C-alpha positions as YAML, in Angstrom:
chain: A
units: angstrom
residues:
- id: 1
  name: MET
  ca: [168.64, 274.60, 3.04]
- id: 2
  name: LEU
  ca: [166.66, 277.38, 4.51]
- id: 3
  name: VAL
  ca: [163.98, 276.93, 2.46]
- id: 4
  name: GLN
  ca: [163.31, 273.24, 2.61]
- id: 5
  name: GLN
  ca: [163.49, 273.75, 6.57]
- id: 6
  name: SER
  ca: [160.85, 276.58, 6.37]
- id: 7
  name: SER
  ca: [159.14, 274.15, 3.81]
- id: 8
  name: SER
  ca: [159.21, 271.52, 6.40]
- id: 9
  name: LEU
  ca: [158.59, 273.33, 9.47]
- id: 10
  name: LYS
  ca: [155.23, 274.70, 7.74]
- id: 11
  name: GLU
  ca: [154.52, 271.27, 7.19]
- id: 12
  name: GLU
  ca: [155.01, 270.12, 11.25]
- id: 13
  name: ILE
  ca: [153.00, 272.82, 12.34]
- id: 14
  name: ILE
  ca: [150.12, 271.94, 9.40]
- id: 15
  name: ARG
  ca: [149.96, 269.22, 11.33]
- id: 16
  name: LEU
  ca: [150.36, 270.07, 14.52]
- id: 17
  name: LYS
  ca: [147.52, 272.45, 14.66]
- id: 18
  name: LYS
  ca: [144.75, 270.02, 13.25]
- id: 19
  name: GLU
  ca: [146.18, 267.24, 15.76]
- id: 20
  name: LYS
  ca: [145.80, 270.08, 18.01]
- id: 21
  name: ASP
  ca: [142.16, 271.08, 17.22]
- id: 22
  name: VAL
  ca: [143.84, 275.67, 17.12]
- id: 23
  name: VAL
  ca: [143.42, 278.11, 14.52]
- id: 24
  name: ILE
  ca: [145.81, 280.43, 13.84]
- id: 25
  name: LEU
  ca: [145.28, 284.00, 12.79]
- id: 26
  name: ALA
  ca: [147.57, 286.35, 11.24]
- id: 27
  name: HIS
  ca: [147.25, 290.40, 10.87]
- id: 28
  name: ASN
  ca: [148.47, 291.33, 7.23]
- id: 29
  name: TYR
  ca: [151.75, 292.89, 8.51]
- id: 30
  name: GLN
  ca: [153.15, 289.37, 9.73]
- id: 31
  name: ILE
  ca: [156.06, 287.97, 7.48]
- id: 32
  name: PRO
  ca: [155.16, 286.03, 4.44]
- id: 33
  name: ASP
  ca: [156.23, 282.05, 6.31]
- id: 34
  name: VAL
  ca: [153.63, 283.21, 8.67]
- id: 35
  name: GLN
  ca: [151.03, 284.18, 6.92]
- id: 36
  name: ASP
  ca: [151.43, 280.59, 5.06]
- id: 37
  name: ILE
  ca: [150.24, 278.66, 7.52]
- id: 38
  name: ALA
  ca: [147.40, 280.70, 9.08]
- id: 39
  name: ASP
  ca: [144.37, 279.54, 9.00]
- id: 40
  name: PHE
  ca: [142.81, 283.64, 8.48]
- id: 41
  name: THR
  ca: [144.99, 286.70, 7.25]
- id: 42
  name: GLY
  ca: [143.38, 289.99, 8.44]
- id: 43
  name: ASP
  ca: [142.90, 292.93, 10.21]
- id: 44
  name: SER
  ca: [143.10, 292.82, 14.17]
- id: 45
  name: LEU
  ca: [139.63, 293.37, 15.23]
- id: 46
  name: GLY
  ca: [137.87, 291.24, 11.66]
- id: 47
  name: LEU
  ca: [140.50, 288.26, 12.50]
- id: 48
  name: SER
  ca: [139.35, 288.32, 16.29]
- id: 49
  name: ARG
  ca: [135.32, 287.84, 15.05]
- id: 50
  name: GLN
  ca: [136.85, 285.15, 12.41]
- id: 51
  name: ALA
  ca: [138.26, 283.36, 16.36]
- id: 52
  name: ALA
  ca: [134.56, 283.87, 17.41]
- id: 53
  name: LYS
  ca: [133.04, 281.90, 14.94]
- id: 54
  name: VAL
  ca: [135.29, 279.17, 14.73]
- id: 55
  name: PRO
  ca: [134.64, 275.57, 16.23]
- id: 56
  name: GLN
  ca: [138.60, 275.29, 17.90]
- id: 57
  name: LYS
  ca: [138.68, 276.00, 21.53]
- id: 58
  name: THR
  ca: [142.25, 277.50, 21.40]
- id: 59
  name: ILE
  ca: [143.10, 280.14, 19.52]
- id: 60
  name: LEU
  ca: [147.05, 281.42, 17.82]
- id: 61
  name: PHE
  ca: [147.13, 284.41, 17.12]
- id: 62
  name: CYS
  ca: [150.44, 285.69, 15.04]
- id: 63
  name: GLY
  ca: [149.89, 289.62, 15.71]
- id: 64
  name: VAL
  ca: [151.46, 291.93, 18.78]
- id: 65
  name: HIS
  ca: [150.46, 291.73, 22.72]
- id: 66
  name: PHE
  ca: [146.50, 293.67, 21.92]
- id: 67
  name: MET
  ca: [145.63, 291.76, 19.76]
- id: 68
  name: ALA
  ca: [145.53, 288.99, 20.86]
- id: 69
  name: GLU
  ca: [144.12, 290.77, 24.17]
- id: 70
  name: THR
  ca: [141.07, 291.42, 21.85]
- id: 71
  name: ALA
  ca: [140.39, 287.94, 20.73]
- id: 72
  name: ALA
  ca: [140.45, 286.76, 24.49]
- id: 73
  name: ILE
  ca: [137.57, 289.90, 25.28]
- id: 74
  name: ILE
  ca: [135.43, 288.39, 22.59]
- id: 75
  name: SER
  ca: [136.17, 284.72, 23.01]
- id: 76
  name: PRO
  ca: [135.83, 284.50, 26.60]
- id: 77
  name: GLU
  ca: [135.49, 281.56, 27.02]
- id: 78
  name: LYS
  ca: [138.48, 280.26, 24.05]
- id: 79
  name: ARG
  ca: [141.88, 279.96, 24.89]
- id: 80
  name: VAL
  ca: [143.90, 282.49, 23.17]
- id: 81
  name: LEU
  ca: [147.83, 282.15, 22.79]
- id: 82
  name: ILE
  ca: [150.49, 284.25, 21.29]
- id: 83
  name: PRO
  ca: [154.22, 283.10, 19.42]
- id: 84
  name: ASP
  ca: [156.23, 286.05, 21.60]
- id: 85
  name: LEU
  ca: [154.41, 287.63, 24.91]
- id: 86
  name: GLU
  ca: [156.84, 290.40, 24.32]
- id: 87
  name: ALA
  ca: [155.05, 290.96, 20.76]
- id: 88
  name: GLY
  ca: [154.13, 295.13, 21.52]
- id: 89
  name: CYS
  ca: [153.05, 298.17, 19.70]
- id: 90
  name: SER
  ca: [154.30, 302.03, 20.19]
- id: 91
  name: LEU
  ca: [150.92, 302.91, 19.49]
- id: 92
  name: SER
  ca: [148.44, 300.80, 22.01]
- id: 93
  name: ASP
  ca: [152.13, 302.16, 24.48]
- id: 94
  name: SER
  ca: [151.49, 305.63, 23.74]
- id: 95
  name: ILE
  ca: [148.43, 306.34, 26.22]
- id: 96
  name: THR
  ca: [148.73, 304.38, 29.90]
- id: 97
  name: ILE
  ca: [146.17, 303.93, 31.92]
- id: 98
  name: ASP
  ca: [146.88, 306.73, 34.77]
- id: 99
  name: GLU
  ca: [146.62, 309.39, 31.09]
- id: 100
  name: LEU
  ca: [143.79, 308.45, 30.59]
- id: 101
  name: ARG
  ca: [142.48, 308.28, 33.49]
- id: 102
  name: ASN
  ca: [143.24, 311.96, 34.74]
- id: 103
  name: TRP
  ca: [142.38, 313.05, 30.53]
- id: 104
  name: LYS
  ca: [138.23, 312.10, 31.52]
- id: 105
  name: LYS
  ca: [138.65, 313.74, 34.64]
- id: 106
  name: GLN
  ca: [139.62, 317.15, 32.72]
- id: 107
  name: HIS
  ca: [136.47, 316.65, 30.91]
- id: 108
  name: PRO
  ca: [134.36, 314.54, 32.51]
- id: 109
  name: ASN
  ca: [130.83, 315.09, 29.92]
- id: 110
  name: ALA
  ca: [132.68, 313.73, 27.43]
- id: 111
  name: ILE
  ca: [132.43, 310.46, 25.40]
- id: 112
  name: THR
  ca: [135.62, 308.51, 24.59]
- id: 113
  name: VAL
  ca: [136.23, 306.80, 21.14]
- id: 114
  name: GLY
  ca: [139.45, 305.15, 21.69]
- id: 115
  name: TYR
  ca: [141.66, 302.82, 18.14]
- id: 116
  name: VAL
  ca: [141.24, 299.18, 18.91]
- id: 117
  name: ASN
  ca: [144.96, 299.40, 18.37]
- id: 118
  name: THR
  ca: [145.14, 299.71, 22.57]
- id: 119
  name: THR
  ca: [145.11, 297.29, 25.42]
- id: 120
  name: ALA
  ca: [142.47, 296.00, 27.14]
- id: 121
  name: GLU
  ca: [142.79, 297.80, 30.16]
- id: 122
  name: ILE
  ca: [142.16, 301.08, 28.01]
- id: 123
  name: LYS
  ca: [139.87, 298.96, 26.74]
- id: 124
  name: SER
  ca: [138.21, 298.99, 29.96]
- id: 125
  name: GLU
  ca: [137.57, 303.07, 30.49]
- id: 126
  name: LEU
  ca: [136.55, 303.90, 26.70]
- id: 127
  name: ASP
  ca: [132.86, 304.34, 25.44]
- id: 128
  name: TYR
  ca: [133.28, 303.06, 21.93]
- id: 129
  name: CYS
  ca: [136.27, 301.65, 20.37]
- id: 130
  name: CYS
  ca: [136.94, 302.21, 16.54]
- id: 131
  name: THR
  ca: [138.89, 300.59, 13.95]
- id: 132
  name: SER
  ca: [140.21, 302.53, 10.91]
- id: 133
  name: ALA
  ca: [137.45, 301.93, 8.36]
- id: 134
  name: ASN
  ca: [134.98, 303.04, 11.00]
- id: 135
  name: ALA
  ca: [135.94, 305.98, 13.05]
- id: 136
  name: VAL
  ca: [134.62, 308.62, 10.97]
- id: 137
  name: ASN
  ca: [130.87, 306.48, 11.42]
- id: 138
  name: VAL
  ca: [131.52, 306.09, 15.22]
- id: 139
  name: VAL
  ca: [132.23, 309.80, 15.56]
- id: 140
  name: LYS
  ca: [129.29, 310.76, 12.96]
- id: 141
  name: ALA
  ca: [127.15, 308.60, 15.88]
- id: 142
  name: ILE
  ca: [127.96, 310.45, 18.71]
- id: 143
  name: PRO
  ca: [125.51, 313.38, 19.69]
- id: 144
  name: ALA
  ca: [126.83, 316.88, 17.52]
- id: 145
  name: ASP
  ca: [127.03, 318.70, 21.67]
- id: 146
  name: LYS
  ca: [128.77, 315.69, 22.48]
- id: 147
  name: GLU
  ca: [132.82, 316.58, 23.64]
- id: 148
  name: ILE
  ca: [134.58, 313.63, 22.27]
- id: 149
  name: LEU
  ca: [138.60, 312.52, 23.55]
- id: 150
  name: PHE
  ca: [139.78, 310.48, 20.68]
- id: 151
  name: LEU
  ca: [143.03, 308.54, 21.75]
- id: 152
  name: PRO
  ca: [145.80, 306.99, 21.24]
- id: 153
  name: ASP
  ca: [146.39, 307.61, 17.23]
- id: 154
  name: MET
  ca: [146.77, 311.65, 16.35]
- id: 155
  name: PHE
  ca: [146.68, 311.52, 12.37]
- id: 156
  name: LEU
  ca: [143.74, 308.68, 12.37]
- id: 157
  name: GLY
  ca: [141.93, 311.56, 14.67]
- id: 158
  name: SER
  ca: [143.36, 314.62, 12.88]
- id: 159
  name: TYR
  ca: [141.85, 312.31, 9.73]
- id: 160
  name: VAL
  ca: [138.28, 311.55, 11.37]
- id: 161
  name: ALA
  ca: [137.96, 315.86, 12.78]
- id: 162
  name: LYS
  ca: [138.40, 316.11, 9.59]
- id: 163
  name: VAL
  ca: [135.98, 314.63, 7.69]
- id: 164
  name: THR
  ca: [133.47, 315.07, 10.13]
- id: 165
  name: GLY
  ca: [134.14, 318.54, 10.37]
- id: 166
  name: ARG
  ca: [134.08, 318.05, 14.22]
- id: 167
  name: LYS
  ca: [135.30, 320.98, 16.64]
- id: 168
  name: ASN
  ca: [134.61, 319.40, 20.14]
- id: 169
  name: MET
  ca: [136.89, 316.72, 19.42]
- id: 170
  name: PHE
  ca: [140.06, 316.38, 21.89]
- id: 171
  name: ILE
  ca: [142.93, 313.84, 20.00]
- id: 172
  name: TRP
  ca: [145.73, 312.24, 21.83]
- id: 173
  name: ALA
  ca: [149.29, 312.51, 20.51]
- id: 174
  name: GLY
  ca: [150.03, 309.08, 20.06]
- id: 175
  name: GLU
  ca: [151.94, 307.57, 16.99]
- id: 176
  name: CYS
  ca: [152.20, 304.84, 15.32]
- id: 177
  name: HIS
  ca: [156.14, 304.09, 14.62]
- id: 178
  name: VAL
  ca: [156.24, 302.99, 11.77]
- id: 179
  name: HIS
  ca: [152.81, 304.64, 9.18]
- id: 180
  name: ALA
  ca: [154.72, 308.47, 11.83]
- id: 181
  name: GLY
  ca: [157.53, 307.10, 9.37]
- id: 182
  name: ILE
  ca: [156.06, 307.30, 5.93]
- id: 183
  name: LYS
  ca: [156.59, 311.00, 5.34]
- id: 184
  name: PRO
  ca: [155.12, 312.84, 1.74]
- id: 185
  name: GLU
  ca: [158.19, 313.12, 0.41]
- id: 186
  name: ASP
  ca: [158.41, 309.13, 0.45]
- id: 187
  name: ILE
  ca: [154.50, 309.19, -1.56]
- id: 188
  name: THR
  ca: [156.16, 312.79, -4.02]
- id: 189
  name: GLU
  ca: [159.07, 310.91, -5.29]
- id: 190
  name: LYS
  ca: [157.30, 307.39, -5.45]
- id: 191
  name: LEU
  ca: [154.16, 308.60, -7.63]
- id: 192
  name: ASN
  ca: [156.40, 310.79, -9.60]
- id: 193
  name: SER
  ca: [158.38, 307.91, -11.11]
- id: 194
  name: LEU
  ca: [154.87, 306.58, -11.90]
- id: 195
  name: LYS
  ca: [152.59, 308.43, -13.12]
- id: 196
  name: ASP
  ca: [149.64, 306.23, -13.93]
- id: 197
  name: ALA
  ca: [149.43, 304.50, -10.51]
- id: 198
  name: GLU
  ca: [146.89, 304.61, -7.80]
- id: 199
  name: PHE
  ca: [148.19, 305.92, -4.20]
- id: 200
  name: VAL
  ca: [146.74, 303.95, -0.87]
- id: 201
  name: ILE
  ca: [147.21, 304.76, 2.71]
- id: 202
  name: HIS
  ca: [146.47, 303.96, 5.78]
- id: 203
  name: PRO
  ca: [144.72, 306.84, 8.22]
- id: 204
  name: GLU
  ca: [147.40, 306.58, 10.51]
- id: 205
  name: CYS
  ca: [150.37, 307.90, 8.24]
- id: 206
  name: SER
  ca: [152.08, 310.83, 9.14]
- id: 207
  name: CYS
  ca: [151.06, 311.56, 5.30]
- id: 208
  name: THR
  ca: [147.73, 312.27, 6.01]
- id: 209
  name: THR
  ca: [147.13, 315.53, 7.62]
- id: 210
  name: PRO
  ca: [148.54, 317.20, 5.19]
- id: 211
  name: MET
  ca: [147.18, 315.63, 1.66]
- id: 212
  name: MET
  ca: [143.26, 315.42, 3.15]
- id: 213
  name: TYR
  ca: [142.46, 317.93, 0.34]
- id: 214
  name: ASP
  ca: [144.08, 317.00, -1.81]
- id: 215
  name: ALA
  ca: [142.48, 313.20, -1.29]
- id: 216
  name: ALA
  ca: [138.81, 313.96, -0.37]
- id: 217
  name: ALA
  ca: [138.85, 316.39, -4.36]
- id: 218
  name: GLY
  ca: [140.14, 312.84, -5.78]
- id: 219
  name: SER
  ca: [143.10, 313.88, -6.66]
- id: 220
  name: PHE
  ca: [147.04, 314.06, -5.80]
- id: 221
  name: ASP
  ca: [149.12, 315.63, -9.14]
- id: 222
  name: GLY
  ca: [146.57, 313.36, -11.04]
- id: 223
  name: ASN
  ca: [146.42, 310.22, -9.31]
- id: 224
  name: LYS
  ca: [144.22, 309.04, -7.59]
- id: 225
  name: VAL
  ca: [144.14, 308.88, -3.46]
- id: 226
  name: SER
  ca: [141.70, 306.74, -0.96]
- id: 227
  name: ILE
  ca: [142.55, 306.63, 2.47]
- id: 228
  name: LEU
  ca: [141.54, 303.01, 3.12]
- id: 229
  name: SER
  ca: [142.06, 300.74, 6.27]
- id: 230
  name: THR
  ca: [144.15, 297.47, 5.69]
- id: 231
  name: GLU
  ca: [141.03, 295.38, 4.56]
- id: 232
  name: GLY
  ca: [139.70, 298.41, 2.39]
- id: 233
  name: MET
  ca: [142.89, 298.71, 0.98]
- id: 234
  name: LEU
  ca: [143.00, 295.06, -0.18]
- id: 235
  name: ASN
  ca: [139.91, 295.45, -1.45]
- id: 236
  name: HIS
  ca: [140.22, 298.51, -3.34]
- id: 237
  name: VAL
  ca: [143.57, 296.83, -5.31]
- id: 238
  name: HIS
  ca: [141.68, 294.42, -6.27]
- id: 239
  name: ASN
  ca: [138.70, 295.66, -7.53]
- id: 240
  name: SER
  ca: [140.56, 298.42, -9.16]
- id: 241
  name: LYS
  ca: [141.34, 298.51, -13.11]
- id: 242
  name: ALA
  ca: [144.82, 300.80, -12.10]
- id: 243
  name: LYS
  ca: [148.04, 298.67, -12.95]
- id: 244
  name: ASN
  ca: [149.73, 299.99, -10.13]
- id: 245
  name: PHE
  ca: [149.79, 300.91, -6.91]
- id: 246
  name: VAL
  ca: [151.69, 302.88, -4.27]
- id: 247
  name: VAL
  ca: [151.10, 301.72, -0.56]
- id: 248
  name: ALA
  ca: [151.53, 303.69, 2.23]
- id: 249
  name: THR
  ca: [151.30, 301.08, 5.65]
- id: 250
  name: GLU
  ca: [153.47, 298.37, 6.47]
- id: 251
  name: THR
  ca: [155.14, 296.49, 3.99]
- id: 252
  name: GLY
  ca: [154.12, 293.21, 5.13]
- id: 253
  name: ILE
  ca: [150.21, 293.90, 3.50]
- id: 254
  name: LEU
  ca: [152.51, 294.10, 0.33]
- id: 255
  name: TYR
  ca: [152.68, 289.77, 0.03]
- id: 256
  name: LYS
  ca: [148.94, 289.48, 0.01]
- id: 257
  name: MET
  ca: [148.32, 291.90, -2.65]
- id: 258
  name: LYS
  ca: [150.64, 290.19, -4.74]
- id: 259
  name: GLN
  ca: [149.51, 286.73, -3.91]
- id: 260
  name: GLN
  ca: [145.66, 288.09, -4.81]
- id: 261
  name: ASN
  ca: [146.74, 290.03, -7.48]
- id: 262
  name: PRO
  ca: [149.86, 288.76, -9.59]
- id: 263
  name: ASP
  ca: [149.27, 291.16, -13.18]
- id: 264
  name: LYS
  ca: [149.31, 293.90, -11.15]
- id: 265
  name: ASN
  ca: [152.56, 295.87, -9.30]
- id: 266
  name: PHE
  ca: [152.77, 297.19, -5.61]
- id: 267
  name: ILE
  ca: [155.24, 299.56, -4.55]
- id: 268
  name: PRO
  ca: [155.96, 300.07, -0.41]
- id: 269
  name: ALA
  ca: [155.34, 304.74, -0.38]
- id: 270
  name: SER
  ca: [158.22, 303.62, 2.03]
- id: 271
  name: GLU
  ca: [160.75, 300.18, 2.19]
- id: 272
  name: LYS
  ca: [161.35, 301.02, 5.68]
- id: 273
  name: ALA
  ca: [157.91, 300.53, 7.57]
- id: 274
  name: GLU
  ca: [158.70, 298.06, 8.96]
- id: 275
  name: CYS
  ca: [157.09, 296.83, 12.12]
- id: 276
  name: GLN
  ca: [160.12, 295.73, 14.48]
- id: 277
  name: TYR
  ca: [157.08, 293.90, 16.75]
- id: 278
  name: MET
  ca: [155.32, 292.01, 13.80]
- id: 279
  name: LYS
  ca: [158.52, 290.77, 12.19]
- id: 280
  name: MET
  ca: [159.49, 288.97, 15.71]
- id: 281
  name: ILE
  ca: [156.69, 286.32, 15.10]
- id: 282
  name: THR
  ca: [158.76, 283.72, 13.46]
- id: 283
  name: LEU
  ca: [158.07, 280.19, 12.21]
- id: 284
  name: GLU
  ca: [160.11, 278.96, 15.16]
- id: 285
  name: LYS
  ca: [158.32, 281.20, 17.70]
- id: 286
  name: VAL
  ca: [154.95, 279.62, 16.21]
- id: 287
  name: TYR
  ca: [155.79, 276.19, 16.22]
- id: 288
  name: ASP
  ca: [156.89, 276.19, 19.84]
- id: 289
  name: ALA
  ca: [153.83, 277.97, 20.93]
- id: 290
  name: LEU
  ca: [151.47, 275.12, 19.56]
- id: 291
  name: ILE
  ca: [153.86, 272.24, 21.04]
- id: 292
  name: GLN
  ca: [154.11, 274.16, 24.04]
- id: 293
  name: GLU
  ca: [150.84, 274.93, 24.55]
- id: 294
  name: LYS
  ca: [152.58, 278.57, 26.45]
- id: 295
  name: ASN
  ca: [152.09, 281.74, 26.73]
- id: 296
  name: GLN
  ca: [148.67, 282.90, 26.95]
- id: 297
  name: VAL
  ca: [146.78, 285.64, 26.97]
- id: 298
  name: ILE
  ca: [144.64, 286.43, 29.99]
- id: 299
  name: VAL
  ca: [142.73, 289.26, 30.32]
- id: 300
  name: PRO
  ca: [140.92, 289.46, 33.77]
- id: 301
  name: LYS
  ca: [137.49, 288.92, 33.39]
- id: 302
  name: GLU
  ca: [136.09, 292.90, 34.93]
- id: 303
  name: ILE
  ca: [138.75, 294.40, 31.90]
- id: 304
  name: ALA
  ca: [137.42, 291.61, 29.77]
- id: 305
  name: ASP
  ca: [133.62, 292.65, 30.17]
- id: 306
  name: LYS
  ca: [133.66, 296.92, 30.51]
- id: 307
  name: ALA
  ca: [136.43, 296.50, 27.22]
- id: 308
  name: ARG
  ca: [133.54, 294.17, 25.49]
- id: 309
  name: THR
  ca: [130.87, 296.99, 26.15]
- id: 310
  name: ALA
  ca: [133.03, 299.33, 24.48]
- id: 311
  name: ILE
  ca: [133.77, 296.90, 21.62]
- id: 312
  name: GLU
  ca: [130.10, 295.70, 20.88]
- id: 313
  name: ARG
  ca: [129.12, 299.59, 21.00]
- id: 314
  name: MET
  ca: [131.24, 300.10, 18.12]
- id: 315
  name: LEU
  ca: [130.07, 296.73, 16.37]
- id: 316
  name: ALA
  ca: [126.44, 298.51, 16.59]
- id: 317
  name: ILE
  ca: [126.83, 301.28, 14.63]
- id: 318
  name: SER
  ca: [129.61, 299.58, 12.07]
...
């Protein structure tokens, strides 16, 4: 019965989005049902850039709040809706605007680099945005004698500092509760049970730092290790000749991996790596947002214009 309800609701959502001329975007961590009704799935910045290209003037963003804000910043002439306004982000919440301004005062000549997983208000105070895929390139583009304030993710920041060899980089002590919960022992256990498995890891994971040198050397107890963004993971596992993969990121990405590679085996590094904020988005909430055209995400123009500058500087590098 539930399957039938889900199927009919999906059909109704697909009919409504065409009728109302709405494009639906879904992050890779969304539940399978929501990914199924999306026009595009991907990472947060990739989806926002896609939204700017499509002809539809209304975007329904199935993701967390900062992602919908980013879409509104990149497409100021479009209306951005979100199925649940309460879908937040522990990483985004780990730094406030007052904390950032005080930090900048302590380092008046520093260049501020912030992960795209931040609020619009935080982005408006940045010199550069970055993603997990291009953070290394953004930092490399900044003159070596310039101090860098990197926020808010300490694991991504530690990874970037090690890869670039940067000594004058200060890192905010924020974390994503999901990625921080994936421990080295989780991975060791999985890799030991799958001797021929490749290991793909998101740089936000707490296990990144202790495994950095092993990963750089190209092995981890004989297993191939790749530190990649979510989109990088999807591309890598598709192109790899390996059949078994241990995946260290939010478990929602496994659905798309299995869809695109039915002949391969994907094991989560931790079955507990689920973001409760991402999972707040349901088919029922998508339907309600479409029917009522509610939960619009609006970024004030002054904040959006400043934030857009930080994003554009990043895009010019990467």
